[in-house]
Amino acid sequence: MSNREIAPHTRGESMFVGDLPDPPGLLHAAVLASPVPHARIVRLDTTPAAEIDGVECVLTAADIPGENQIGGIVHDEPLLAEGAVHFVGQPIVVTIADTPRRAREAAQAIVVEYDELPGIFDPRQAAAAGSLIVPSRTFSSGNVDEAWASCKVVVEGHAESGGQEHLYLETQAALVVPQEGRRLRIVSSTQAPTAVQRIVARVLGLSMNDLEVDVARLGGAFGGKEDQATPWAAIAALAASILRRPVRITLTRGEDNRMTGKRHPYSSDFKIGLDAEGRILAYEATYYQNAGAAADLSPAILERSLFHATGSYFVPNVRVTGLSCRTNLPPFTAFRGFGAPQAMFVMESAIVRAAEVMGIPPKVIQQMNLIGEGDAFPYGQRAQEGNARRAFNEVLERYDVASLENEVAEFNLSHTLVKRGIAMMPVCFGISFTSTFLNQAAALVHVYTDGSVSISTGAVEMGQGVNAKMLNVAAHSLGVDPERIIVETTNTLRVANTSPTAASSGADMNGRATEIACRSIIERLRKVAAEILDTTVDQITIVNDRVMADGKTSELKWERLVSEAYLRRVSLSTQAHYATPKIHFDRETEKGEPFAYHAYGSAVVEATVDCLRGTYTIDRVGTVHDAGRSLNPLVDMGQLEGGLVQGIGWMTVEELLFADGRNLTDTLSTYKIPDILGVPEIEGHFLEDADNPNAVMHSKAIGEPPFMYGIGAYFAILDAMKAFRPDRKTFFHAPMTPERVLMFLHGDRLQASTEEIAEAATVFQR
Ligand code: LUZ
Ligand code: MOS
């Protein structure tokens, strides 16, 4: 069954926040944001803005009736700056006018004087200055200090990974329409309707039941609307509640790129110890997470980094420490993978460096150390399956990696200026929010008297196909034609207290809730059917819109059963709640079983480097991915391909650059994302006979895990570069832009050491 969203999208019929018809009296909001990274505000004069024709009002922190505070985990983020600014792009004043253009003009007319203060942009500098968001955390297992002595090889190094712009097609947006009394209806492009409801209530001094949040669909999110859709909804709600008129805000691409957070850049140290064969005995790492100016979700993201420190591998002695460092950059936020990609890049870097020192292929170390069934992760949970090894081995076989390696070696022997490279990339990703309480979801199902069905859940459709999956689950659980079913908007009046649609778990948890709700309605309908057909309930099933009784198809159709049930005054509606069972985690000991299960897979990545120009192509990626029993193979393949390409982008061409806190890459001409020509040939296969008793209909979550196959692109390019310059020491500084490739291949002629390449490449681009 396909994704019902696709046809209306291609016809341009799907409505996003900006497409909703203008309510009568609609006004538009714009924001004046800080142009400096750190300063005291010494003067703020809004009168020139208020005097502009068409401007309805100008709002500052002083106009906020409730708390000027949007922080979730830590209360450290004002909605509008008060007295000081901490990053370029921080909202200070909101202007409201009859057109978006006039609102922006008004914002520009405001006079602000700043007394600039020194800024910190580097996470290591922040850590040295004691500028941490929360105290550091350490996960450990075994005894690392003792283990080094028994290692044959111990190598240390650094790894850097850059930020990443979400670049969702639909920029941040909200439309707020006042209702009776003080109530508001908020349409927000958010992954987290309840977060919007909670924070807007806090800012406006209202109760959550004064607010309705409705979400039809998002034009992409990727984590960028888990926490950071909220301020824009709050800004529109503030204006709407003061003026009692509808207010819309839609960021331009440039505003969105400048004002909102992105994937966290990480700067990391690693130390890895192995025995003579390549078995990893010990691993140590420190992650300096660049959190930006406010906590946002940074502590949770850092926690997921710690959980994924050892990637797909079993390591008996581990000690990893994470520091969330406060800097004067926009608050970095959730992005597909949520800190796991950053940690897994460090682990792969350590393995590649160890392989280089030992003179063996990285693949040998990778394969030897894959986590097996029953092996413990450093946080205590044990792997439930041997799928890390199954997927890796299936990639080796299916794509005949040994022959590919020979081809690459032959190619490299016969070509001087063009080199090919190859890398394996295994992925293991824990499924569940690491904050245990978030692992709950709910669904509301109505069957109407004509037999049509309406499903509401807490899941937000953002292009990932969760609605198609909810439809699959409902059709299957009810035994009816999917054409009868509609998946409704996500609305806090119908489903309350929702967790964000995030952590790859939207379909898992909301699907389970939908399944439970559908089954309870079916139980009631079976009783009615048994009465009508004069048999026992256990003899009744509903399949394909028909009642089966005593093993035979009866004359009783779905429509008639439903209307009979109504006439007998049987409820045709149910609300159901699902909470992931068994999971727990103790933050004192840093041990527990935080994940319902893990998703596994492996990829082989091939790249070609033009060693004269420093340009490259990612030629082909072959994957074997564990999707359990896929709920919707077409949707899952879309997630696999989309995640992979986004991961390749992060590791190769997407370079986020700041200079003195200013984003130098706030346009699509300066920030390069993979285009259709840059997309490799992708072969996606799902692991066969993969079962998963721990998720809805034996499926597995797929939103985030394939992103991390993209890490293989970095190492495939590196492999090709090493064929040209076997004498140079590898470096781990993502993204591997063509500038960095060129500096590695020829930079020593400029007297640059490999350690200087990263910095030099950055300067080169500026
Ligand atoms: N969001 C969150 C997430 O709040 N907690 C998580 O563990 C998580 N994991 C992945 C993506 N978003
Ligand atoms: Mo997320 S990174 O919003 O699953």
PDB file of N, CA, C and O in Angstrom, residues 47-86:
ATOM      1  N   THR A  47      10.040  52.771  18.730  1.00  0.00           N
ATOM      2  CA  THR A  47       9.078  53.747  18.179  1.00  0.00           C
ATOM      3  C   THR A  47       9.148  53.891  16.659  1.00  0.00           C
ATOM      4  O   THR A  47       8.094  53.976  16.021  1.00  0.00           O
ATOM      5  N   PRO A  48      10.337  53.869  16.028  1.00  0.00           N
ATOM      6  CA  PRO A  48      10.332  54.017  14.561  1.00  0.00           C
ATOM      7  C   PRO A  48       9.543  52.889  13.876  1.00  0.00           C
ATOM      8  O   PRO A  48       8.954  53.108  12.822  1.00  0.00           O
ATOM      9  N   ALA A  49       9.526  51.726  14.478  1.00  0.00           N
ATOM     10  CA  ALA A  49       8.786  50.599  13.893  1.00  0.00           C
ATOM     11  C   ALA A  49       7.293  50.820  14.046  1.00  0.00           C
ATOM     12  O   ALA A  49       6.517  50.625  13.105  1.00  0.00           O
ATOM     13  N   ALA A  50       6.897  51.243  15.232  1.00  0.00           N
ATOM     14  CA  ALA A  50       5.467  51.404  15.521  1.00  0.00           C
ATOM     15  C   ALA A  50       4.839  52.474  14.639  1.00  0.00           C
ATOM     16  O   ALA A  50       3.641  52.455  14.371  1.00  0.00           O
ATOM     17  N   GLU A  51       5.684  53.408  14.150  1.00  0.00           N
ATOM     18  CA  GLU A  51       5.150  54.506  13.339  1.00  0.00           C
ATOM     19  C   GLU A  51       4.913  54.127  11.880  1.00  0.00           C
ATOM     20  O   GLU A  51       4.288  54.874  11.130  1.00  0.00           O
ATOM     21  N   ILE A  52       5.424  52.973  11.468  1.00  0.00           N
ATOM     22  CA  ILE A  52       5.263  52.576  10.058  1.00  0.00           C
ATOM     23  C   ILE A  52       3.803  52.205   9.785  1.00  0.00           C
ATOM     24  O   ILE A  52       3.155  51.555  10.590  1.00  0.00           O
ATOM     25  N   ASP A  53       3.326  52.634   8.624  1.00  0.00           N
ATOM     26  CA  ASP A  53       1.961  52.348   8.176  1.00  0.00           C
ATOM     27  C   ASP A  53       1.702  50.839   8.163  1.00  0.00           C
ATOM     28  O   ASP A  53       2.519  50.083   7.674  1.00  0.00           O
ATOM     29  N   GLY A  54       0.578  50.436   8.691  1.00  0.00           N
ATOM     30  CA  GLY A  54       0.213  49.014   8.624  1.00  0.00           C
ATOM     31  C   GLY A  54       0.758  48.204   9.774  1.00  0.00           C
ATOM     32  O   GLY A  54       0.447  47.015   9.893  1.00  0.00           O
ATOM     33  N   VAL A  55       1.590  48.817  10.604  1.00  0.00           N
ATOM     34  CA  VAL A  55       2.142  48.082  11.750  1.00  0.00           C
ATOM     35  C   VAL A  55       1.134  48.142  12.899  1.00  0.00           C
ATOM     36  O   VAL A  55       0.705  49.222  13.298  1.00  0.00           O
ATOM     37  N   GLU A  56       0.748  46.986  13.402  1.00  0.00           N
ATOM     38  CA  GLU A  56      -0.269  46.919  14.459  1.00  0.00           C
ATOM     39  C   GLU A  56       0.343  47.051  15.837  1.00  0.00           C
ATOM     40  O   GLU A  56      -0.190  47.708  16.705  1.00  0.00           O
ATOM     41  N   CYS A  57       1.445  46.355  16.049  1.00  0.00           N
ATOM     42  CA  CYS A  57       2.104  46.507  17.335  1.00  0.00           C
ATOM     43  C   CYS A  57       3.513  45.948  17.309  1.00  0.00           C
ATOM     44  O   CYS A  57       3.907  45.251  16.370  1.00  0.00           O
ATOM     45  N   VAL A  58       4.274  46.298  18.295  1.00  0.00           N
ATOM     46  CA  VAL A  58       5.664  45.869  18.431  1.00  0.00           C
ATOM     47  C   VAL A  58       5.803  45.300  19.844  1.00  0.00           C
ATOM     48  O   VAL A  58       5.462  45.973  20.818  1.00  0.00           O
ATOM     49  N   LEU A  59       6.278  44.064  19.941  1.00  0.00           N
ATOM     50  CA  LEU A  59       6.287  43.380  21.236  1.00  0.00           C
ATOM     51  C   LEU A  59       7.702  43.029  21.672  1.00  0.00           C
ATOM     52  O   LEU A  59       8.507  42.542  20.877  1.00  0.00           O
ATOM     53  N   THR A  60       7.984  43.295  22.935  1.00  0.00           N
ATOM     54  CA  THR A  60       9.278  42.910  23.511  1.00  0.00           C
ATOM     55  C   THR A  60       9.020  41.989  24.701  1.00  0.00           C
ATOM     56  O   THR A  60       7.870  41.695  25.036  1.00  0.00           O
ATOM     57  N   ALA A  61      10.103  41.595  25.345  1.00  0.00           N
ATOM     58  CA  ALA A  61       9.989  40.705  26.512  1.00  0.00           C
ATOM     59  C   ALA A  61       9.029  41.275  27.551  1.00  0.00           C
ATOM     60  O   ALA A  61       8.330  40.527  28.240  1.00  0.00           O
ATOM     61  N   ALA A  62       8.979  42.611  27.635  1.00  0.00           N
ATOM     62  CA  ALA A  62       8.122  43.250  28.651  1.00  0.00           C
ATOM     63  C   ALA A  62       6.640  42.975  28.411  1.00  0.00           C
ATOM     64  O   ALA A  62       5.822  43.117  29.318  1.00  0.00           O
ATOM     65  N   ASP A  63       6.279  42.580  27.180  1.00  0.00           N
ATOM     66  CA  ASP A  63       4.866  42.346  26.865  1.00  0.00           C
ATOM     67  C   ASP A  63       4.421  40.909  27.146  1.00  0.00           C
ATOM     68  O   ASP A  63       3.258  40.564  26.905  1.00  0.00           O
ATOM     69  N   ILE A  64       5.340  40.083  27.592  1.00  0.00           N
ATOM     70  CA  ILE A  64       4.993  38.677  27.819  1.00  0.00           C
ATOM     71  C   ILE A  64       4.226  38.554  29.141  1.00  0.00           C
ATOM     72  O   ILE A  64       4.753  38.887  30.198  1.00  0.00           O
ATOM     73  N   PRO A  65       2.965  38.060  29.078  1.00  0.00           N
ATOM     74  CA  PRO A  65       2.150  38.036  30.301  1.00  0.00           C
ATOM     75  C   PRO A  65       2.557  36.914  31.267  1.00  0.00           C
ATOM     76  O   PRO A  65       2.352  37.039  32.468  1.00  0.00           O
ATOM     77  N   GLY A  66       3.107  35.837  30.738  1.00  0.00           N
ATOM     78  CA  GLY A  66       3.520  34.732  31.611  1.00  0.00           C
ATOM     79  C   GLY A  66       5.015  34.766  31.823  1.00  0.00           C
ATOM     80  O   GLY A  66       5.591  35.814  32.119  1.00  0.00           O
ATOM     81  N   GLU A  67       5.660  33.592  31.655  1.00  0.00           N
ATOM     82  CA  GLU A  67       7.114  33.514  31.835  1.00  0.00           C
ATOM     83  C   GLU A  67       7.810  33.679  30.504  1.00  0.00           C
ATOM     84  O   GLU A  67       7.435  33.012  29.530  1.00  0.00           O
ATOM     85  N   ASN A  68       8.841  34.474  30.467  1.00  0.00           N
ATOM     86  CA  ASN A  68       9.647  34.606  29.252  1.00  0.00           C
ATOM     87  C   ASN A  68      10.680  33.477  29.240  1.00  0.00           C
ATOM     88  O   ASN A  68      11.869  33.695  29.397  1.00  0.00           O
ATOM     89  N   GLN A  69      10.186  32.251  29.056  1.00  0.00           N
ATOM     90  CA  GLN A  69      11.062  31.092  29.236  1.00  0.00           C
ATOM     91  C   GLN A  69      10.537  29.916  28.400  1.00  0.00           C
ATOM     92  O   GLN A  69       9.428  29.435  28.625  1.00  0.00           O
ATOM     93  N   ILE A  70      11.351  29.476  27.430  1.00  0.00           N
ATOM     94  CA  ILE A  70      10.914  28.365  26.578  1.00  0.00           C
ATOM     95  C   ILE A  70      11.755  27.113  26.779  1.00  0.00           C
ATOM     96  O   ILE A  70      11.583  26.122  26.073  1.00  0.00           O
ATOM     97  N   GLY A  71      12.698  27.142  27.728  1.00  0.00           N
ATOM     98  CA  GLY A  71      13.569  25.991  27.948  1.00  0.00           C
ATOM     99  C   GLY A  71      12.773  24.764  28.385  1.00  0.00           C
ATOM    100  O   GLY A  71      11.842  24.884  29.177  1.00  0.00           O
ATOM    101  N   GLY A  72      13.151  23.593  27.874  1.00  0.00           N
ATOM    102  CA  GLY A  72      12.474  22.351  28.247  1.00  0.00           C
ATOM    103  C   GLY A  72      13.237  21.622  29.333  1.00  0.00           C
ATOM    104  O   GLY A  72      12.821  21.577  30.494  1.00  0.00           O
ATOM    105  N   ILE A  73      14.395  21.061  28.980  1.00  0.00           N
ATOM    106  CA  ILE A  73      15.197  20.299  29.938  1.00  0.00           C
ATOM    107  C   ILE A  73      15.802  21.234  30.985  1.00  0.00           C
ATOM    108  O   ILE A  73      15.817  20.945  32.172  1.00  0.00           O
ATOM    109  N   VAL A  74      16.330  22.370  30.521  1.00  0.00           N
ATOM    110  CA  VAL A  74      16.904  23.377  31.421  1.00  0.00           C
ATOM    111  C   VAL A  74      16.180  24.694  31.126  1.00  0.00           C
ATOM    112  O   VAL A  74      15.953  25.025  29.965  1.00  0.00           O
ATOM    113  N   HIS A  75      15.804  25.427  32.170  1.00  0.00           N
ATOM    114  CA  HIS A  75      15.105  26.697  31.938  1.00  0.00           C
ATOM    115  C   HIS A  75      16.125  27.808  31.720  1.00  0.00           C
ATOM    116  O   HIS A  75      16.392  28.614  32.599  1.00  0.00           O
ATOM    117  N   ASP A  76      16.726  27.820  30.531  1.00  0.00           N
ATOM    118  CA  ASP A  76      17.812  28.773  30.275  1.00  0.00           C
ATOM    119  C   ASP A  76      17.626  29.530  28.971  1.00  0.00           C
ATOM    120  O   ASP A  76      18.580  30.071  28.434  1.00  0.00           O
ATOM    121  N   GLU A  77      16.388  29.559  28.431  1.00  0.00           N
ATOM    122  CA  GLU A  77      16.219  30.187  27.127  1.00  0.00           C
ATOM    123  C   GLU A  77      14.998  31.105  27.111  1.00  0.00           C
ATOM    124  O   GLU A  77      13.859  30.636  27.135  1.00  0.00           O
ATOM    125  N   PRO A  78      15.234  32.430  27.046  1.00  0.00           N
ATOM    126  CA  PRO A  78      14.092  33.340  26.940  1.00  0.00           C
ATOM    127  C   PRO A  78      13.483  33.263  25.541  1.00  0.00           C
ATOM    128  O   PRO A  78      14.191  32.964  24.581  1.00  0.00           O
ATOM    129  N   LEU A  79      12.174  33.526  25.453  1.00  0.00           N
ATOM    130  CA  LEU A  79      11.547  33.618  24.123  1.00  0.00           C
ATOM    131  C   LEU A  79      12.095  34.849  23.402  1.00  0.00           C
ATOM    132  O   LEU A  79      12.467  34.785  22.239  1.00  0.00           O
ATOM    133  N   LEU A  80      12.121  35.992  24.117  1.00  0.00           N
ATOM    134  CA  LEU A  80      12.659  37.237  23.563  1.00  0.00           C
ATOM    135  C   LEU A  80      13.758  37.729  24.499  1.00  0.00           C
ATOM    136  O   LEU A  80      13.598  37.723  25.722  1.00  0.00           O
ATOM    137  N   ALA A  81      14.874  38.148  23.886  1.00  0.00           N
ATOM    138  CA  ALA A  81      16.036  38.540  24.687  1.00  0.00           C
ATOM    139  C   ALA A  81      15.681  39.682  25.633  1.00  0.00           C
ATOM    140  O   ALA A  81      14.903  40.575  25.289  1.00  0.00           O
ATOM    141  N   GLU A  82      16.268  39.629  26.803  1.00  0.00           N
ATOM    142  CA  GLU A  82      15.999  40.629  27.827  1.00  0.00           C
ATOM    143  C   GLU A  82      17.349  41.085  28.380  1.00  0.00           C
ATOM    144  O   GLU A  82      18.023  40.320  29.054  1.00  0.00           O
ATOM    145  N   GLY A  83      17.775  42.290  28.034  1.00  0.00           N
ATOM    146  CA  GLY A  83      19.009  42.816  28.614  1.00  0.00           C
ATOM    147  C   GLY A  83      20.285  42.387  27.920  1.00  0.00           C
ATOM    148  O   GLY A  83      21.231  43.142  27.862  1.00  0.00           O
ATOM    149  N   ALA A  84      20.297  41.173  27.382  1.00  0.00           N
ATOM    150  CA  ALA A  84      21.517  40.675  26.750  1.00  0.00           C
ATOM    151  C   ALA A  84      21.151  39.713  25.630  1.00  0.00           C
ATOM    152  O   ALA A  84      20.060  39.142  25.630  1.00  0.00           O
ATOM    153  N   VAL A  85      22.070  39.567  24.677  1.00  0.00           N
ATOM    154  CA  VAL A  85      21.904  38.558  23.624  1.00  0.00           C
ATOM    155  C   VAL A  85      23.085  37.599  23.657  1.00  0.00           C
ATOM    156  O   VAL A  85      24.198  37.986  24.031  1.00  0.00           O
ATOM    157  N   HIS A  86      22.819  36.353  23.269  1.00  0.00           N
ATOM    158  CA  HIS A  86      23.832  35.311  23.406  1.00  0.00           C
ATOM    159  C   HIS A  86      24.189  34.591  22.111  1.00  0.00           C
ATOM    160  O   HIS A  86      25.043  33.730  22.104  1.00  0.00           O
TER     161      HIS A  86
END
